[in-house]
Amino acid sequence: MLNIAVLVSGGGTNLQALLDAQARGGIHGGKIACVISSRPDAYALTRAQNAGVPTEIAVRRSFPDADAYEDALLGLFDRYRIDLIVLAGFMTIIGARIIRRYENKIINIHPSLIPSFCGAGFYGLHVHEAALARGVKVTGATVHFVNEVCDGGPIILQKPVLVEDGDTPETLQRRVMEQAEWELLPKAVSLFCEGRLSVDGSRVRIL
Ligand code: GRF
């Protein structure tokens, strides 16, 4: 069984999708060992507690610098013997030491079809605002491994979602979550835990 850490900062609907998948036996070969929040008031913490999953809080500004914060996160990963890190709406930058130590073992979910609407500044509602402003007819979500390039790591899964007339950033965000994110993230996590993801340069093969 691989131990999974889910890192959150907000509402935690993607965490909920993982918890629900785990409850119905949909995460093969892995279990959510802890949920780490960068904010003490994140509702995601309540979701974890309701599911009986241990929670930890790691607030960046409680540490003197990025290095000390990274040490704290690495300490938590060691304590829970973490094999896979899942960023599910985690709003704090993950440092280079963590990325190196967990190469191709950190998964992120992004609410667009990468390489569209991704990179610095594209987070939360901004992603959907940009998609609507550009007038795209199709958007979606991407699950990818994390490397040192923001939203630039190997792509694991993608799913398209149609933009509808009258969409607002909020309605589009909700539909991308419902139709893509909540399905893709548990699927990718399960594939990882089953050992079915093989990374070859920037390409991920599903075995
Ligand atoms: C999601 O849109 C995800 O794609 C992005 O942050 C949001 C997190 O939402 N990375 P939630 O906290 O899982 O509800």
PDB file of C-alpha atoms in Angstrom, residues 83-196:
ATOM      1  CA  ASP A  83       5.136   7.740  -1.409  1.00  0.00           C
ATOM      2  CA  LEU A  84       2.874  10.076  -3.418  1.00  0.00           C
ATOM      3  CA  ILE A  85       2.091  13.762  -2.952  1.00  0.00           C
ATOM      4  CA  VAL A  86      -1.151  15.087  -4.450  1.00  0.00           C
ATOM      5  CA  LEU A  87      -1.592  18.846  -4.851  1.00  0.00           C
ATOM      6  CA  ALA A  88      -5.353  19.385  -4.713  1.00  0.00           C
ATOM      7  CA  GLY A  89      -5.717  23.148  -4.813  1.00  0.00           C
ATOM      8  CA  PHE A  90      -2.517  23.765  -2.801  1.00  0.00           C
ATOM      9  CA  MET A  91      -1.735  27.479  -3.092  1.00  0.00           C
ATOM     10  CA  THR A  92       1.838  27.520  -1.758  1.00  0.00           C
ATOM     11  CA  ILE A  93       4.916  26.995  -3.941  1.00  0.00           C
ATOM     12  CA  ILE A  94       6.561  23.590  -3.594  1.00  0.00           C
ATOM     13  CA  GLY A  95      10.341  23.993  -3.300  1.00  0.00           C
ATOM     14  CA  ALA A  96      13.034  22.491  -5.514  1.00  0.00           C
ATOM     15  CA  ARG A  97      14.292  20.053  -2.884  1.00  0.00           C
ATOM     16  CA  ILE A  98      10.850  18.465  -2.555  1.00  0.00           C
ATOM     17  CA  ILE A  99      10.464  18.317  -6.337  1.00  0.00           C
ATOM     18  CA  ARG A 100      13.850  16.607  -6.711  1.00  0.00           C
ATOM     19  CA  ARG A 101      13.274  14.165  -3.897  1.00  0.00           C
ATOM     20  CA  TYR A 102       9.809  13.256  -5.156  1.00  0.00           C
ATOM     21  CA  GLU A 103      10.575  13.314  -8.874  1.00  0.00           C
ATOM     22  CA  ASN A 104       7.506  12.007 -10.758  1.00  0.00           C
ATOM     23  CA  LYS A 105       5.851  11.384  -7.399  1.00  0.00           C
ATOM     24  CA  ILE A 106       3.975  14.680  -7.114  1.00  0.00           C
ATOM     25  CA  ILE A 107       0.651  15.013  -8.952  1.00  0.00           C
ATOM     26  CA  ASN A 108      -1.192  18.292  -9.569  1.00  0.00           C
ATOM     27  CA  ILE A 109      -4.645  19.008 -10.960  1.00  0.00           C
ATOM     28  CA  HIS A 110      -5.045  22.079 -13.170  1.00  0.00           C
ATOM     29  CA  PRO A 111      -8.412  23.364 -14.436  1.00  0.00           C
ATOM     30  CA  SER A 112      -7.576  23.780 -18.139  1.00  0.00           C
ATOM     31  CA  LEU A 113      -6.219  21.743 -21.019  1.00  0.00           C
ATOM     32  CA  ILE A 114      -2.472  22.374 -20.594  1.00  0.00           C
ATOM     33  CA  PRO A 115      -0.656  24.062 -22.356  1.00  0.00           C
ATOM     34  CA  SER A 116      -3.591  26.496 -22.593  1.00  0.00           C
ATOM     35  CA  PHE A 117      -4.251  28.847 -19.697  1.00  0.00           C
ATOM     36  CA  CYS A 118      -1.512  27.606 -17.395  1.00  0.00           C
ATOM     37  CA  GLY A 119       1.684  28.851 -15.770  1.00  0.00           C
ATOM     38  CA  ALA A 120       2.278  31.801 -13.470  1.00  0.00           C
ATOM     39  CA  GLY A 121      -0.895  33.665 -12.524  1.00  0.00           C
ATOM     40  CA  PHE A 122      -3.266  31.008 -13.882  1.00  0.00           C
ATOM     41  CA  TYR A 123      -4.975  29.702 -10.800  1.00  0.00           C
ATOM     42  CA  GLY A 124      -8.519  29.545  -9.473  1.00  0.00           C
ATOM     43  CA  LEU A 125     -11.098  31.641 -11.311  1.00  0.00           C
ATOM     44  CA  HIS A 126      -8.368  33.423 -13.347  1.00  0.00           C
ATOM     45  CA  VAL A 127      -8.010  30.304 -15.484  1.00  0.00           C
ATOM     46  CA  HIS A 128     -11.690  30.306 -16.437  1.00  0.00           C
ATOM     47  CA  GLU A 129     -11.791  34.097 -16.909  1.00  0.00           C
ATOM     48  CA  ALA A 130      -8.923  33.771 -19.394  1.00  0.00           C
ATOM     49  CA  ALA A 131     -10.604  30.901 -21.246  1.00  0.00           C
ATOM     50  CA  LEU A 132     -13.848  32.888 -21.591  1.00  0.00           C
ATOM     51  CA  ALA A 133     -11.975  36.063 -22.613  1.00  0.00           C
ATOM     52  CA  ARG A 134     -10.189  34.123 -25.364  1.00  0.00           C
ATOM     53  CA  GLY A 135     -13.477  32.671 -26.512  1.00  0.00           C
ATOM     54  CA  VAL A 136     -12.436  29.024 -26.570  1.00  0.00           C
ATOM     55  CA  LYS A 137     -15.236  26.533 -27.215  1.00  0.00           C
ATOM     56  CA  VAL A 138     -13.541  23.707 -25.309  1.00  0.00           C
ATOM     57  CA  THR A 139     -11.651  23.775 -22.043  1.00  0.00           C
ATOM     58  CA  GLY A 140     -11.135  21.032 -19.469  1.00  0.00           C
ATOM     59  CA  ALA A 141      -8.759  19.746 -16.842  1.00  0.00           C
ATOM     60  CA  THR A 142      -5.287  18.223 -16.713  1.00  0.00           C
ATOM     61  CA  VAL A 143      -3.596  15.990 -14.169  1.00  0.00           C
ATOM     62  CA  HIS A 144       0.189  16.128 -14.452  1.00  0.00           C
ATOM     63  CA  PHE A 145       3.384  15.362 -12.610  1.00  0.00           C
ATOM     64  CA  VAL A 146       5.052  18.362 -11.005  1.00  0.00           C
ATOM     65  CA  ASN A 147       8.511  19.442 -12.098  1.00  0.00           C
ATOM     66  CA  GLU A 148      10.400  22.729 -11.699  1.00  0.00           C
ATOM     67  CA  VAL A 149       8.371  24.405 -14.484  1.00  0.00           C
ATOM     68  CA  CYS A 150       5.013  25.774 -13.287  1.00  0.00           C
ATOM     69  CA  ASP A 151       2.296  23.502 -14.823  1.00  0.00           C
ATOM     70  CA  GLY A 152       5.031  22.125 -17.118  1.00  0.00           C
ATOM     71  CA  GLY A 153       5.459  18.527 -15.928  1.00  0.00           C
ATOM     72  CA  PRO A 154       4.509  15.348 -17.823  1.00  0.00           C
ATOM     73  CA  ILE A 155       0.759  15.123 -18.518  1.00  0.00           C
ATOM     74  CA  ILE A 156      -0.997  12.074 -17.056  1.00  0.00           C
ATOM     75  CA  LEU A 157      -4.673  12.569 -17.990  1.00  0.00           C
ATOM     76  CA  GLN A 158      -6.787  15.252 -19.658  1.00  0.00           C
ATOM     77  CA  LYS A 159     -10.510  15.624 -20.227  1.00  0.00           C
ATOM     78  CA  PRO A 160     -12.304  18.231 -22.339  1.00  0.00           C
ATOM     79  CA  VAL A 161     -15.347  20.206 -21.187  1.00  0.00           C
ATOM     80  CA  LEU A 162     -17.497  22.275 -23.572  1.00  0.00           C
ATOM     81  CA  VAL A 163     -17.900  25.999 -22.960  1.00  0.00           C
ATOM     82  CA  GLU A 164     -21.579  27.027 -23.100  1.00  0.00           C
ATOM     83  CA  ASP A 165     -23.208  30.301 -24.155  1.00  0.00           C
ATOM     84  CA  GLY A 166     -23.795  32.376 -21.052  1.00  0.00           C
ATOM     85  CA  ASP A 167     -21.029  30.725 -19.049  1.00  0.00           C
ATOM     86  CA  THR A 168     -19.486  32.864 -16.317  1.00  0.00           C
ATOM     87  CA  PRO A 169     -16.102  32.052 -14.767  1.00  0.00           C
ATOM     88  CA  GLU A 170     -18.035  30.565 -11.840  1.00  0.00           C
ATOM     89  CA  THR A 171     -20.340  28.302 -13.885  1.00  0.00           C
ATOM     90  CA  LEU A 172     -17.437  27.167 -16.042  1.00  0.00           C
ATOM     91  CA  GLN A 173     -15.279  26.441 -12.993  1.00  0.00           C
ATOM     92  CA  ARG A 174     -18.050  24.345 -11.494  1.00  0.00           C
ATOM     93  CA  ARG A 175     -18.642  22.362 -14.696  1.00  0.00           C
ATOM     94  CA  VAL A 176     -14.915  21.707 -15.196  1.00  0.00           C
ATOM     95  CA  MET A 177     -14.796  20.346 -11.655  1.00  0.00           C
ATOM     96  CA  GLU A 178     -17.926  18.203 -11.998  1.00  0.00           C
ATOM     97  CA  GLN A 179     -17.237  16.869 -15.485  1.00  0.00           C
ATOM     98  CA  ALA A 180     -13.460  16.557 -15.386  1.00  0.00           C
ATOM     99  CA  GLU A 181     -11.464  17.251 -12.213  1.00  0.00           C
ATOM    100  CA  TRP A 182     -13.345  15.017  -9.778  1.00  0.00           C
ATOM    101  CA  GLU A 183     -13.128  12.119 -12.223  1.00  0.00           C
ATOM    102  CA  LEU A 184      -9.533  12.585 -13.388  1.00  0.00           C
ATOM    103  CA  LEU A 185      -7.771  13.058 -10.062  1.00  0.00           C
ATOM    104  CA  PRO A 186      -8.849   9.794  -8.369  1.00  0.00           C
ATOM    105  CA  LYS A 187      -8.231   7.947 -11.636  1.00  0.00           C
ATOM    106  CA  ALA A 188      -4.666   9.287 -11.928  1.00  0.00           C
ATOM    107  CA  VAL A 189      -3.927   8.599  -8.262  1.00  0.00           C
ATOM    108  CA  SER A 190      -5.150   5.036  -8.609  1.00  0.00           C
ATOM    109  CA  LEU A 191      -3.093   4.485 -11.771  1.00  0.00           C
ATOM    110  CA  PHE A 192      -0.006   5.755  -9.941  1.00  0.00           C
ATOM    111  CA  CYS A 193      -0.616   3.528  -6.915  1.00  0.00           C
ATOM    112  CA  GLU A 194      -1.122   0.511  -9.178  1.00  0.00           C
ATOM    113  CA  GLY A 195       2.284   1.230 -10.733  1.00  0.00           C
ATOM    114  CA  ARG A 196       0.694   1.822 -14.137  1.00  0.00           C
TER     115      ARG A 196
END
